[in-house]
Amino acid sequence: MTTPRVIPVSAPPRVHHQLQAAPDGAVRVVHRGRHAVYVELGGRCVGVVAATATAVPCALRVTALELPFAGEVADVRAGVLHVDGVALVCGRFVDVAVPHLSAQLLGKGPLLAESRSLSQQLREYVHPRLDPAAVAELVGSGDGLTPYFDDVLCGWLAVHRAAGAATPDVDLAVRAHLGRTTLLSATLLQCAIDGEVLPEFAARVAAIGTTEEPGCAAALAAVGHTSGAGLLDGGRRALVDLFARTAAA
């Protein structure tokens, strides 16, 4: 089978704009596999993921079940990423923004009252408070391309963005320690600060307070080896903090 020389992809807006602004030239391949290839672009990680891979918010997405190239070399030409000579041309944008959490849900409104599963989880959930001092111990802790506690931080940050709650001290601490983790994980932490998330995480947030909540939480927990579990953990930590803040107001 002949590999096509142009493949249409869907792109998060930020990734598309990043490519448009990038100078022409070779870029470093930092990870390659049958389902995902990642390159370094301007100090951040940009991925190309197949339909069977985790759709991280910093990646171009193709519809094939496997990537039709090995990911040996990559370069940017006129704002288009090329991998092994294949041009990945953006055909449409994909929304990676975390859904909005309403004030009613975060308060004592009927949605929270109806969410028995979440209410029970939060009552039973005990954790050390996440603050700037804790961040230095968390960034880079764990194994893999996205260490577990980086995923926890991503979930915590993204739920605060969903609630419209600023966390400037934690954001600053995360950025100050990005050099302690992998390039992909550092990029995903920056995405979370900006409220950009996986589709499974977005679905989980959108389902809070509904009957779809347990199923969406289970789907998120199943992502990757530990990534989904870490994101779910961080999201729950954030909800504890947000509900406590609302109750004290």
Coordinates of C-alpha atoms in Angstrom, one line a residue, residues 138-142 144-148 150 174 177-187 189:
L138 CA 4.2 16.5 42.7
V139 CA 5.6 17.7 39.3
G140 CA 7.4 14.8 37.6
S141 CA 6.4 12.2 40.3
G142 CA 5.5 8.9 38.8
G144 CA 5.8 7.1 32.1
L145 CA 5.4 9.9 29.6
T146 CA 2.8 11.5 31.9
P147 CA 3.8 10.8 35.5
Y148 CA 0.8 10.1 37.8
D150 CA 1.3 15.4 36.8
V174 CA 3.7 24.5 38.2
H177 CA 8.9 23.2 37.9
L178 CA 8.1 22.1 34.4
G179 CA 11.7 21.2 33.8
R180 CA 11.3 18.3 36.3
T181 CA 9.0 16.3 34.1
T182 CA 8.8 15.0 30.5
L183 CA 8.2 17.4 27.6
L184 CA 4.7 15.8 26.9
S185 CA 3.7 16.1 30.5
A186 CA 5.0 19.6 30.8
T187 CA 2.9 20.6 27.7
L189 CA 0.2 20.8 32.4

